[in-house]
PDB file of C-alpha atoms in Angstrom:
ATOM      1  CA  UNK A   1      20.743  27.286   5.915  1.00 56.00           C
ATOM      2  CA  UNK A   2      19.580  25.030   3.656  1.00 81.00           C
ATOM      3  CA  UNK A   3      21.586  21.417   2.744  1.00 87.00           C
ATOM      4  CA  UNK A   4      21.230  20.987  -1.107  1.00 91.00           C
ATOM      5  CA  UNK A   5      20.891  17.146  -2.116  1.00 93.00           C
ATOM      6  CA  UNK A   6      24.032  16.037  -4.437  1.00 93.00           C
ATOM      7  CA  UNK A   7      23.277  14.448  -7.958  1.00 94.00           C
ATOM      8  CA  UNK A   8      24.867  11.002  -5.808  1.00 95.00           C
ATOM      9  CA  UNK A   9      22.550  11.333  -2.895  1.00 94.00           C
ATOM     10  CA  UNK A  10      19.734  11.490  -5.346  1.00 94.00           C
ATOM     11  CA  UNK A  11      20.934   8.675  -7.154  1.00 94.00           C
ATOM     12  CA  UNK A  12      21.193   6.579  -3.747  1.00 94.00           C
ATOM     13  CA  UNK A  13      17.687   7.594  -2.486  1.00 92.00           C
ATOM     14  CA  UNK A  14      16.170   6.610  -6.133  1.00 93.00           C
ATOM     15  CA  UNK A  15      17.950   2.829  -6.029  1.00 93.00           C
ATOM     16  CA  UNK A  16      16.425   2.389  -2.762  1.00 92.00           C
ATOM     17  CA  UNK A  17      13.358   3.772  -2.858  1.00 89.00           C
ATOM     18  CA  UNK A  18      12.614   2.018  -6.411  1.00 89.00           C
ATOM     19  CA  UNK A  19      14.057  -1.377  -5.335  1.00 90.00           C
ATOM     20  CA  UNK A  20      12.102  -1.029  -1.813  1.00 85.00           C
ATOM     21  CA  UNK A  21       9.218   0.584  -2.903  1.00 80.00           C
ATOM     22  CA  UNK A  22       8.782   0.669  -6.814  1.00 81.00           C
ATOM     23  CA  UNK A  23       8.306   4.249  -6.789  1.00 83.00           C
ATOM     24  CA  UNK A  24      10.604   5.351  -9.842  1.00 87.00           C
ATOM     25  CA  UNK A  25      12.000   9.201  -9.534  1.00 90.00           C
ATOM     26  CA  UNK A  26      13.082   9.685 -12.657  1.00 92.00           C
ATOM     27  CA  UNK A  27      16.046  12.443 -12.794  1.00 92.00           C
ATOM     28  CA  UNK A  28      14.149  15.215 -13.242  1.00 92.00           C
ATOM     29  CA  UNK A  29      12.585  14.392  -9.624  1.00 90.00           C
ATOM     30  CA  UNK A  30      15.729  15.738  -7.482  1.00 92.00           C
ATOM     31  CA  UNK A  31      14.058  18.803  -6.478  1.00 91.00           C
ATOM     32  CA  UNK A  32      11.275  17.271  -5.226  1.00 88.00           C
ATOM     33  CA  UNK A  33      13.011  14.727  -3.706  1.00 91.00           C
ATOM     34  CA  UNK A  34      14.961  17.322  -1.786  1.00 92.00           C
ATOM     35  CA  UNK A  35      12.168  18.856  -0.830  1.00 90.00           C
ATOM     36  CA  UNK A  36      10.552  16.446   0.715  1.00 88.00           C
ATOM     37  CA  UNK A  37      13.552  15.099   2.700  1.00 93.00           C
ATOM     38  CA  UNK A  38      14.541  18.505   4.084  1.00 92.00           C
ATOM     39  CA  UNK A  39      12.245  18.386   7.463  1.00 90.00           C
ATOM     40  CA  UNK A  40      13.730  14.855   8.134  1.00 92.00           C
ATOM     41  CA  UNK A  41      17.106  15.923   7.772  1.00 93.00           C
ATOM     42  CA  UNK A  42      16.784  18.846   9.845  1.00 92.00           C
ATOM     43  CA  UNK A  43      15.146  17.022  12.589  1.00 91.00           C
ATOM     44  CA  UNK A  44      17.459  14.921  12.499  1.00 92.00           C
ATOM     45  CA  UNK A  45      20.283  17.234  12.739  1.00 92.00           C
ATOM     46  CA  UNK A  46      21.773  15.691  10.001  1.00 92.00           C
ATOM     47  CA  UNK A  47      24.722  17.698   7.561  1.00 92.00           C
ATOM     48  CA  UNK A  48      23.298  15.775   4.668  1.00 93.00           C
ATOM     49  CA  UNK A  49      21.033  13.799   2.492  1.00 94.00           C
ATOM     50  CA  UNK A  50      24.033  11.016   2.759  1.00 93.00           C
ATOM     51  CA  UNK A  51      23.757  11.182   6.344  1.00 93.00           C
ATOM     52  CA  UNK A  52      19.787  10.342   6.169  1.00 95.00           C
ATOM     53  CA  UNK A  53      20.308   7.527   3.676  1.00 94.00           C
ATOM     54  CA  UNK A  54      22.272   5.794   6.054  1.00 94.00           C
ATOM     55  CA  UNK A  55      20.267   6.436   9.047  1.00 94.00           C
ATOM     56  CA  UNK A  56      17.449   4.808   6.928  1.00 94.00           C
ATOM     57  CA  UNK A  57      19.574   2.396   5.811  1.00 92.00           C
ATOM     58  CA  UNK A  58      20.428   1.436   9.201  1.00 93.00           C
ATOM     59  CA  UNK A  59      17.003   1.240  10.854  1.00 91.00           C
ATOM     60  CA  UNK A  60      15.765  -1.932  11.640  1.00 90.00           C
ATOM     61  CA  UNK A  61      12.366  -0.792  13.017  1.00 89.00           C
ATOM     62  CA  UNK A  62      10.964   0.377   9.835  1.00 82.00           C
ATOM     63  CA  UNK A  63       9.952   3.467  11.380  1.00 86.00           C
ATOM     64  CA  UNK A  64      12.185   5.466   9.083  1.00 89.00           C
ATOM     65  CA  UNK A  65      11.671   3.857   5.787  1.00 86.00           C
ATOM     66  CA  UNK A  66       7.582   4.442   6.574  1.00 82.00           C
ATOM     67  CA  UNK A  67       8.473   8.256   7.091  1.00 85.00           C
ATOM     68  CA  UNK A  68      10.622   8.115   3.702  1.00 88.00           C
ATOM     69  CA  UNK A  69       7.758   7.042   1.997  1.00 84.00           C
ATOM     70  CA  UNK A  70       5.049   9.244   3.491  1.00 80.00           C
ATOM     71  CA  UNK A  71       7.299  11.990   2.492  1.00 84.00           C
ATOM     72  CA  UNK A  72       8.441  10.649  -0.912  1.00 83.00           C
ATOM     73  CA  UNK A  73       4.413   9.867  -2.336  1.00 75.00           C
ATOM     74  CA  UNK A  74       2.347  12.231  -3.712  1.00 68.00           C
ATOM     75  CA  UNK A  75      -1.737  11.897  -1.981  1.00 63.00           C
ATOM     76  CA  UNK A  76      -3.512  13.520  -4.565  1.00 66.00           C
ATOM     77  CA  UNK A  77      -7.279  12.364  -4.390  1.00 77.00           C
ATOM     78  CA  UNK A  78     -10.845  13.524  -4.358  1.00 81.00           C
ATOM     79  CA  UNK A  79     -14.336  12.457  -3.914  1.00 84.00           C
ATOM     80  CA  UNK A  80     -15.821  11.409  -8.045  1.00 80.00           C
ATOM     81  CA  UNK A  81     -12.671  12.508  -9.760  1.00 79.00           C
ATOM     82  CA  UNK A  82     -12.234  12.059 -13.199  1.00 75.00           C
ATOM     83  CA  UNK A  83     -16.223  12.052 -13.952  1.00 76.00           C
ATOM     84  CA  UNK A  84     -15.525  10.154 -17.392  1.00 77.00           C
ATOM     85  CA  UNK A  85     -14.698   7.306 -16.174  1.00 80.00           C
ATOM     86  CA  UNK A  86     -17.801   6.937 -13.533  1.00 83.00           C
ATOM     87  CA  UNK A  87     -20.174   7.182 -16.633  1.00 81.00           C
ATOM     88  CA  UNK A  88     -18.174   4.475 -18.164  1.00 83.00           C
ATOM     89  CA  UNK A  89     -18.113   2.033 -15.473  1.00 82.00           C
ATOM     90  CA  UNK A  90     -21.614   2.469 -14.926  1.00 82.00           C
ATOM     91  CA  UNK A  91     -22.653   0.930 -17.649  1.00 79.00           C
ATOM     92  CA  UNK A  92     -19.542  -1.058 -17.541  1.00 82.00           C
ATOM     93  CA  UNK A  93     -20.744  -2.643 -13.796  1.00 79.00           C
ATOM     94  CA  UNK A  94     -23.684  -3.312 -15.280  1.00 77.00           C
ATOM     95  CA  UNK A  95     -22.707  -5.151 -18.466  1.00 78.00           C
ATOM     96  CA  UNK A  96     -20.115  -7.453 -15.916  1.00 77.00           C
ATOM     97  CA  UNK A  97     -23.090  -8.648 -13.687  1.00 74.00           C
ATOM     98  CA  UNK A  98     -25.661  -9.684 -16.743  1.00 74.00           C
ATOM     99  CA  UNK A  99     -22.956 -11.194 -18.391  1.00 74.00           C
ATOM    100  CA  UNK A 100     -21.113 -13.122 -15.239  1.00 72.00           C
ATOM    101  CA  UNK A 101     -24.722 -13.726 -13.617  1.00 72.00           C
ATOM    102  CA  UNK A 102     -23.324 -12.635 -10.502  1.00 71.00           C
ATOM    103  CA  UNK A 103     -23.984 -10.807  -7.714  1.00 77.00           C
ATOM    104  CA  UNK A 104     -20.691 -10.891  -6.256  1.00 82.00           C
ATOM    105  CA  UNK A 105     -18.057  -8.040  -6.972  1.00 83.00           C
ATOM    106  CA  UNK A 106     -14.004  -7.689  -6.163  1.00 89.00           C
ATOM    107  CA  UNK A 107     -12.716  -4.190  -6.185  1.00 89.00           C
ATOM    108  CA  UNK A 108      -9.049  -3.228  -5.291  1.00 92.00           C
ATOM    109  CA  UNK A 109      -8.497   0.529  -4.998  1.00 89.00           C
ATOM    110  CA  UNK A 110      -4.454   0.662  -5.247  1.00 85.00           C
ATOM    111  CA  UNK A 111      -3.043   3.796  -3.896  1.00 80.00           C
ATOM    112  CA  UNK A 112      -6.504   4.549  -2.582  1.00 84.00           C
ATOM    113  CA  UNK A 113      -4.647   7.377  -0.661  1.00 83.00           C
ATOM    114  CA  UNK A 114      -7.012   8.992   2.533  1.00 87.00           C
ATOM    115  CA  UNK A 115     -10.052   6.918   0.881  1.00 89.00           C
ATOM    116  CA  UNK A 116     -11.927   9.674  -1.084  1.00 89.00           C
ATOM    117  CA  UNK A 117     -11.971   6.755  -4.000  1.00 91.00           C
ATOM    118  CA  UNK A 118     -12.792   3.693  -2.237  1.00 93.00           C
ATOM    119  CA  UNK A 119     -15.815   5.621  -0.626  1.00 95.00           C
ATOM    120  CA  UNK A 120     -16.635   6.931  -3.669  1.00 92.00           C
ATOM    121  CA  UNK A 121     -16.689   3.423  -5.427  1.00 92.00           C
ATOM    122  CA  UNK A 122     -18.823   2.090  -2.790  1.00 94.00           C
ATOM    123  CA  UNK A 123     -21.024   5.242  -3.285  1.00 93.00           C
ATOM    124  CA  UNK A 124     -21.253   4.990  -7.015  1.00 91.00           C
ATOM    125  CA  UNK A 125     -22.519   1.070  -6.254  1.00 91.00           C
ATOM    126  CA  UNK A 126     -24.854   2.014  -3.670  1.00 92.00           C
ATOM    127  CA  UNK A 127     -26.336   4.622  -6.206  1.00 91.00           C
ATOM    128  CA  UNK A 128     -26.335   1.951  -9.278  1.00 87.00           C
ATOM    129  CA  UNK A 129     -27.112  -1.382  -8.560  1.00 83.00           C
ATOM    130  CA  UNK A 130     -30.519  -2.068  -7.903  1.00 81.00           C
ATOM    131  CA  UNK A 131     -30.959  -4.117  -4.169  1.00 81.00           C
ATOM    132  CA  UNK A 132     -27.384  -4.087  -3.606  1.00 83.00           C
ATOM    133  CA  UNK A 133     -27.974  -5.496  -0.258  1.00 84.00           C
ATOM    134  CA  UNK A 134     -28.128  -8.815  -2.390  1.00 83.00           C
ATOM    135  CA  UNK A 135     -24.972  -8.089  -3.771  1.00 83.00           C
ATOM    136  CA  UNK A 136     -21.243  -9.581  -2.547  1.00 88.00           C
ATOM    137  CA  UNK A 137     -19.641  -6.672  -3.130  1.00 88.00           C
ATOM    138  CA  UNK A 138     -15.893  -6.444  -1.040  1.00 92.00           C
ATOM    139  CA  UNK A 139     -13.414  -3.406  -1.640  1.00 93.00           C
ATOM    140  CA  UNK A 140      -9.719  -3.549  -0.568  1.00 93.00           C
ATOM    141  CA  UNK A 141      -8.323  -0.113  -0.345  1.00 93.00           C
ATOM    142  CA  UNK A 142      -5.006  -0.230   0.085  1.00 89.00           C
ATOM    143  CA  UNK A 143      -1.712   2.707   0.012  1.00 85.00           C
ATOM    144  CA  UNK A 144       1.847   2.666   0.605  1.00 79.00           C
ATOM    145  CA  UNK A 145       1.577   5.337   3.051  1.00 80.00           C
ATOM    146  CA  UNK A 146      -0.001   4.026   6.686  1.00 81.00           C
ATOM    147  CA  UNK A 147      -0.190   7.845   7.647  1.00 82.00           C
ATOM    148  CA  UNK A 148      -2.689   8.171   4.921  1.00 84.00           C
ATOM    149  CA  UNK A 149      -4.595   4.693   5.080  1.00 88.00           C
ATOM    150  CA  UNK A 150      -4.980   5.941   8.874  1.00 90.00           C
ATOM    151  CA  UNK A 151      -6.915   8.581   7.261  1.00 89.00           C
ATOM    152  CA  UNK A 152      -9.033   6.705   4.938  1.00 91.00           C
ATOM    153  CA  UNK A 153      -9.578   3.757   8.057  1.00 92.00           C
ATOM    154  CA  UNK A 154     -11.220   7.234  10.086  1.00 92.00           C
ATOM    155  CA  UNK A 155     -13.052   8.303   7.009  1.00 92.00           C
ATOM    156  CA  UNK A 156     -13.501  12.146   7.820  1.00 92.00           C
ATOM    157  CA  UNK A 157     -13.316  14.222   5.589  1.00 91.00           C
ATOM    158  CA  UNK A 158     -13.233  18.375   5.924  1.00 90.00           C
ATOM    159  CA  UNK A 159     -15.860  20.417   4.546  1.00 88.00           C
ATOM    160  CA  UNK A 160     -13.559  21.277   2.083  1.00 88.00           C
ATOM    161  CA  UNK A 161     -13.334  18.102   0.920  1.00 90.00           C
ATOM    162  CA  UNK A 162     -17.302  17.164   0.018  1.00 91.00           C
ATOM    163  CA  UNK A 163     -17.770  20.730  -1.192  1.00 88.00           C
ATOM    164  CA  UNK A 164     -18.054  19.458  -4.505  1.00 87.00           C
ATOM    165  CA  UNK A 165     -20.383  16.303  -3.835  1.00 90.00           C
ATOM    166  CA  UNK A 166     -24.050  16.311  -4.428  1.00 91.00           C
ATOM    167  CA  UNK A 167     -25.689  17.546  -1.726  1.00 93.00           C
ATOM    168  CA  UNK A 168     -27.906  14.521  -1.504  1.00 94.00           C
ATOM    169  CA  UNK A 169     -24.668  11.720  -1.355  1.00 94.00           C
ATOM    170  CA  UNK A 170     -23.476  13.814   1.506  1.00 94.00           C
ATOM    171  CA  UNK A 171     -27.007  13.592   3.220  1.00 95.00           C
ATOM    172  CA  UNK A 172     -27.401   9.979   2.178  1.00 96.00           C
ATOM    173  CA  UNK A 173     -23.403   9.148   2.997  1.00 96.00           C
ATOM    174  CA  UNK A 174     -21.735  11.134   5.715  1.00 95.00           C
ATOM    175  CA  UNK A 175     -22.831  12.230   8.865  1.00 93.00           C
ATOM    176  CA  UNK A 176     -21.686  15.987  10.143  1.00 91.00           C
ATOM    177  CA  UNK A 177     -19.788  16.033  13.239  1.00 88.00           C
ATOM    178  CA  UNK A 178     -17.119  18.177  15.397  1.00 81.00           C
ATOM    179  CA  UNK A 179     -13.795  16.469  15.648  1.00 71.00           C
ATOM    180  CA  UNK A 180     -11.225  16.756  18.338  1.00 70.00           C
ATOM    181  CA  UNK A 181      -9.547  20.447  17.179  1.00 73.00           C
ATOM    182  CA  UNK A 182     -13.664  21.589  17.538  1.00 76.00           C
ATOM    183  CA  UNK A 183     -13.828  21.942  13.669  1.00 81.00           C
ATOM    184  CA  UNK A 184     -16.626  20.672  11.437  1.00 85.00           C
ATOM    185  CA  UNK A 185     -16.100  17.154   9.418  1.00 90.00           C
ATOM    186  CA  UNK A 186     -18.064  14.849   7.858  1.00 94.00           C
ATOM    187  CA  UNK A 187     -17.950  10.820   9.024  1.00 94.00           C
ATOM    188  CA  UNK A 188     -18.632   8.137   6.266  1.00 95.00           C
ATOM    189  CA  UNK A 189     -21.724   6.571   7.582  1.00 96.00           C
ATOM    190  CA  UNK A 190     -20.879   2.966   8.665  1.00 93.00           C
ATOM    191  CA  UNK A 191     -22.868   1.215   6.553  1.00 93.00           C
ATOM    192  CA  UNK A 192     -20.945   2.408   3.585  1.00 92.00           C
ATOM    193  CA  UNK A 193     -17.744   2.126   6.000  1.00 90.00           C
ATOM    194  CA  UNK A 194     -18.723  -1.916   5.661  1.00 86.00           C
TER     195      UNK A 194
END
């Protein structure tokens, strides 16, 4: 059977998780909120929502909070996305090095998620600057979710995933592989890993 969440469990999980975290869940977010929290409670074997809260609460290991948040975020990413703004910041990139007469670049990719963007940022720079090997370029990629910064560390990606890319960035990029379940991925190339 399935536990609903109360309006007051909600409330409790969106202090913490906004005071913690600085995720805001606005109201309209219980749903989701329940959702997402279900599988924990159940293995749990937990009556309620309340019940998690304080076994979260409680934890000093951090173990629990770092599944809250795994569950709570939303890992929505893709290889390119948004192609606007990639013909903006090309000339954009550009425009920053003539005028700062610099070679040396600082990119932070905030909720990079399982790294589709901060690959895809160091592809974009690979493919625009001219001898880039002369360049200081450094990119922190970082996420609130370790399960998903795992992912991006690995960077391999499913065919799925690089089914939109240009055929020559995946030749150029990845390298094609079988991973442990004997399925077909694609590794970022370790030079652009760097």
């Amino acid at each position: 059977m399935d536990i609903p969440i109360t309006k007051q469990e909600f409330e409790l999980f969106q202090d913490y998780i906004y005071n913690n975290v600085g995720i805001n869940l606005p109201p309209h977010k219980i749903t989701l909120v329940q959702s997402r929290l279900r599988k924990r409670v159940k293995e749990l074997g937990l009556k309620s929502y309340g019940e998690l809260f304080e076994v979260i609460k409680k934890d000093r290991s951090g173990d629990e909070l770092a599944i809250l948040i795994s569950s709570i975020s939303t890992n929505v990413t893709s290889f390119f996305r948004e192609k606007g703004q990639w013909d903006f910041l090309k000339t954009e990139i550009l425009n920053i090095i003539k005028k700062k007469n610099t070679k040396r670049l600082r990119i932070w990719s905030a909720g990079c998620s399982s790294g589709q963007e901060p690959y895809t940022v160091a592809m974009f720079l690979h493919e625009t600057l001219q001898n880039i090997s002369s360049c200081d370029i450094k990119i922190l990629a970082t996420d609130i979710s370790e399960k998903v910064l795992k992912l991006a560390i690995e960077g391999e990606y499913r065919e799925k995933d690089i089914l939109d890319l240009d055929r020559n960035l995946v030749h150029k990029y990845f390298e094609p592989m079988i991973d442990k379940k004997e399925q077909r991925v694609y590794r970022i190339k370790d030079f652009l890993k760097k």
